[in-house]
mmCIF file of C-alpha atoms in Angstrom:
data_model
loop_
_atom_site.group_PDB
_atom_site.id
_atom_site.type_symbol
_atom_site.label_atom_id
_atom_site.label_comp_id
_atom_site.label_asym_id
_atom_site.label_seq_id
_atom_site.Cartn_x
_atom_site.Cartn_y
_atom_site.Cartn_z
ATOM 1 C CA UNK N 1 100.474 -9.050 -219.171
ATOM 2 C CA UNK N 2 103.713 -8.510 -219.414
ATOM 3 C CA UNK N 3 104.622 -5.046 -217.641
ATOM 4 C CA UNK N 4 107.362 -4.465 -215.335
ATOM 5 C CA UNK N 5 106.623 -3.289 -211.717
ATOM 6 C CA UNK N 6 109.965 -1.817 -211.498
ATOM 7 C CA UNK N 7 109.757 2.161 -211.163
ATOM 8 C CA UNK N 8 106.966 5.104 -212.215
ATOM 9 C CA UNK N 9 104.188 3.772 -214.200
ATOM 10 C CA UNK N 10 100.596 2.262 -214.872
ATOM 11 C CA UNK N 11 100.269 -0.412 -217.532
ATOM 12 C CA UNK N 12 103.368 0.541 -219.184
ATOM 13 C CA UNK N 13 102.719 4.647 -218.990
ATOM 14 C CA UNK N 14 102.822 7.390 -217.214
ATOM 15 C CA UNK N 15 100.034 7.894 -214.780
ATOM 16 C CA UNK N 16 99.701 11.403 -216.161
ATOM 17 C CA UNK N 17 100.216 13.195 -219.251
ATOM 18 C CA UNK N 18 102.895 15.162 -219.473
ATOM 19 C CA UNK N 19 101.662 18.735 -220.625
ATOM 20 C CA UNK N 20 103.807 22.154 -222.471
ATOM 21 C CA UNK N 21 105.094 23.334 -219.119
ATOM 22 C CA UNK N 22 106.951 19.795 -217.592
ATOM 23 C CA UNK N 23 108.242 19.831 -221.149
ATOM 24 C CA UNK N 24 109.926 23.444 -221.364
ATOM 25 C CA UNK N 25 110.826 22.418 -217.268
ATOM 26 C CA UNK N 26 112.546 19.602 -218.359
ATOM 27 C CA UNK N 27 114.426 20.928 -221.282
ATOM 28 C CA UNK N 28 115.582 24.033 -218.950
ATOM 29 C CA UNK N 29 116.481 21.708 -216.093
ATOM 30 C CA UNK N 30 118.791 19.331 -218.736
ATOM 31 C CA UNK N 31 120.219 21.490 -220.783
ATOM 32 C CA UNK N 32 121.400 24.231 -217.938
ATOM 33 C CA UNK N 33 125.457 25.067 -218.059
ATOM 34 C CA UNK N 34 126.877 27.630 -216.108
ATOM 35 C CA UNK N 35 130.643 26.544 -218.020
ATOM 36 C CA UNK N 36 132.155 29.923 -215.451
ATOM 37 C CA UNK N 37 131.106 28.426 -212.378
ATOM 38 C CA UNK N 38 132.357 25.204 -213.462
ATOM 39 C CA UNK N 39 135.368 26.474 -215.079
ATOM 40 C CA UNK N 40 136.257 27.977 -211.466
ATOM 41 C CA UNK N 41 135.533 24.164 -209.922
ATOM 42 C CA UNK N 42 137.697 23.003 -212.569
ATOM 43 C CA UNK N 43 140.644 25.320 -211.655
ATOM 44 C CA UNK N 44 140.417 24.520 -208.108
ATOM 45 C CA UNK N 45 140.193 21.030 -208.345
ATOM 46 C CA UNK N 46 143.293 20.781 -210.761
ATOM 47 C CA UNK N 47 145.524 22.717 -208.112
ATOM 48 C CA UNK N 48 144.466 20.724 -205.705
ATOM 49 C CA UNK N 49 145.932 18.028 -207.788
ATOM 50 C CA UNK N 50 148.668 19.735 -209.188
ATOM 51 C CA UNK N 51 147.462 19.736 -213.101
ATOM 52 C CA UNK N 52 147.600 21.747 -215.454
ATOM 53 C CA UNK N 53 143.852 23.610 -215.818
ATOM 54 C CA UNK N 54 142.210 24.502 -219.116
ATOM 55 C CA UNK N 55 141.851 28.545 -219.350
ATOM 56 C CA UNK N 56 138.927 28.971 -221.948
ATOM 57 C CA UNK N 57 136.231 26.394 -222.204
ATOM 58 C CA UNK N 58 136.571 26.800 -226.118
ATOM 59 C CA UNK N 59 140.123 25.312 -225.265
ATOM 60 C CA UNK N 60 138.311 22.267 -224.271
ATOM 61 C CA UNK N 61 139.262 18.850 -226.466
ATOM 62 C CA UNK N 62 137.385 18.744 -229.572
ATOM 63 C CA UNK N 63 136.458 22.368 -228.462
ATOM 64 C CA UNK N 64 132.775 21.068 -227.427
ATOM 65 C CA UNK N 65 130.942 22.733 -225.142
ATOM 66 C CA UNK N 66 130.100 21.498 -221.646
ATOM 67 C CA UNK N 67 126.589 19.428 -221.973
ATOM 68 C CA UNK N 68 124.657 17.589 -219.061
ATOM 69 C CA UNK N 69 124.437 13.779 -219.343
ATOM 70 C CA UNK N 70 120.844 12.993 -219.913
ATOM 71 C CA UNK N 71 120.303 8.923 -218.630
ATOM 72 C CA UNK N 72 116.866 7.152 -219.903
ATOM 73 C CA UNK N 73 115.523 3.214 -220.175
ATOM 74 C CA UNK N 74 114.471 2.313 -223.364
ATOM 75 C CA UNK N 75 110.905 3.053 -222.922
ATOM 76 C CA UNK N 76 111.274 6.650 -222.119
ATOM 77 C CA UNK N 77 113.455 6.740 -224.970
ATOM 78 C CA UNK N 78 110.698 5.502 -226.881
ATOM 79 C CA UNK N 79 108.128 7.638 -225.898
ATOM 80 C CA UNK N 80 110.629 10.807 -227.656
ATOM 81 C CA UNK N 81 108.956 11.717 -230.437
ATOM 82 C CA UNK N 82 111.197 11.125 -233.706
ATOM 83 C CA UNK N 83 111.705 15.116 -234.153
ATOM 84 C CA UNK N 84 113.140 15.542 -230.633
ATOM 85 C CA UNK N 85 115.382 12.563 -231.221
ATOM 86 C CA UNK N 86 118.532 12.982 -229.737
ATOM 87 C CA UNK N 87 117.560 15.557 -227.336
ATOM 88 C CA UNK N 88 119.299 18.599 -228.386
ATOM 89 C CA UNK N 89 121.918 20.289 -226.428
ATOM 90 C CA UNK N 90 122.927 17.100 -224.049
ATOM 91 C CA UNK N 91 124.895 14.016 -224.223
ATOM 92 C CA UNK N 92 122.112 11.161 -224.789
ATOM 93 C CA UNK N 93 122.443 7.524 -223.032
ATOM 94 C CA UNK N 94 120.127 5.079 -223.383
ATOM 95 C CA UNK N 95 119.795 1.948 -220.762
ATOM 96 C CA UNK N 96 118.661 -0.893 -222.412
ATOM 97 C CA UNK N 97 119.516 -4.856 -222.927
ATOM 98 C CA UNK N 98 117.979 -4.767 -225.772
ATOM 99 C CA UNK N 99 119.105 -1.753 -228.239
ATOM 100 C CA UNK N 100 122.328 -2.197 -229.945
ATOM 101 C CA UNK N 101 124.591 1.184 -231.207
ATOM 102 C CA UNK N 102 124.078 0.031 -234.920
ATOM 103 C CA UNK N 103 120.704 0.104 -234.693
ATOM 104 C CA UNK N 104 121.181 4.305 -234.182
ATOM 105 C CA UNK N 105 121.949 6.471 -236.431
ATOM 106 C CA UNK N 106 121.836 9.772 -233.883
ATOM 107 C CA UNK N 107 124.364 10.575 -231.493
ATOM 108 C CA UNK N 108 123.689 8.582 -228.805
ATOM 109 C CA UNK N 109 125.210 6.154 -225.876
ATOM 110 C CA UNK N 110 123.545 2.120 -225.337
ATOM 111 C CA UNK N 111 124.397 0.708 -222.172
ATOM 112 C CA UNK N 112 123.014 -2.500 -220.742
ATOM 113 C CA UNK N 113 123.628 -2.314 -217.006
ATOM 114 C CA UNK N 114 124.627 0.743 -214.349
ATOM 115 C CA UNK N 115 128.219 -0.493 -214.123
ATOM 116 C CA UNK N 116 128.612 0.766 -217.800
ATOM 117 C CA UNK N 117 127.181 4.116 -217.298
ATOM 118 C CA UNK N 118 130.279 4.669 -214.494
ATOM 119 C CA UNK N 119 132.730 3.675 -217.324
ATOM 120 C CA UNK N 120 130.931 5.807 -219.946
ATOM 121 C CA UNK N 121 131.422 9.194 -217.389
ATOM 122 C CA UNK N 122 134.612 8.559 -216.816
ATOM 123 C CA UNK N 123 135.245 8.722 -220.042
ATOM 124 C CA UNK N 124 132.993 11.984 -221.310
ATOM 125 C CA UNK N 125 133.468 15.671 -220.980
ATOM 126 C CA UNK N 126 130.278 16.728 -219.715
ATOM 127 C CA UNK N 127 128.782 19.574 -217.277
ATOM 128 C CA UNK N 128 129.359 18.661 -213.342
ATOM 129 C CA UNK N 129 127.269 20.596 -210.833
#
């Protein structure tokens, strides 16, 4: 038996099947933006430190729009099925010692420990409640 006693689970699954509503929840919950609200954050947190702000979010870099982080293990990713793969609509990472970034062809972040998921925001644009 080799199952890790680590976090939410029973033999390696949920305890409970996961059913239309948690679903639609879920996708609601991740893929939420309010870019005014956080443009207004934005603008008060650059003159706080005397920056210059960015006026339109369509002015952004690489004129993306503002997408929450969505942070998995590798068995959650796993248990995606292959048509939802990446999830739509957010930034994916994946936290795994075991995947490697060639082995993906989707748009997707592999880290291997915590540390590297405070690099990797650092580093992203994404939404910030």
């Amino acid at each position: 038996n080799n199952y890790t006693f680590r976090g939410l689970g029973n033999k390696g699954v949920l305890p409970w099947k996961c059913n239309s509503l948690d679903m639609k929840y879920f996708c609601a919950v991740t893929t939420y933006v309010n870019e005014s609200k956080y443009e207004k954050l934005k603008y008060k947190r650059c003159k706080y430190l005397n920056k210059e702000t960015v006026d339109n979010v369509n002015d952004m870099p690489n004129s993306k729009k503002l997408q929450n982080v969505v942070v998995m293990g590798r068995t959650s990713w796993e248990s995606i099925p292959k048509k939802f793969k990446p999830l739509s609509n957010r930034i994916n990472v994946i936290l795994s010692r075991t995947l490697k970034k060639e082995d993906f062809d989707e748009d997707v972040y592999i880290i291997n420990k915590v540390e590297d998921l405070i690099v990797l925001l650092g580093k992203l644009n994404y939404y910030k409640c």
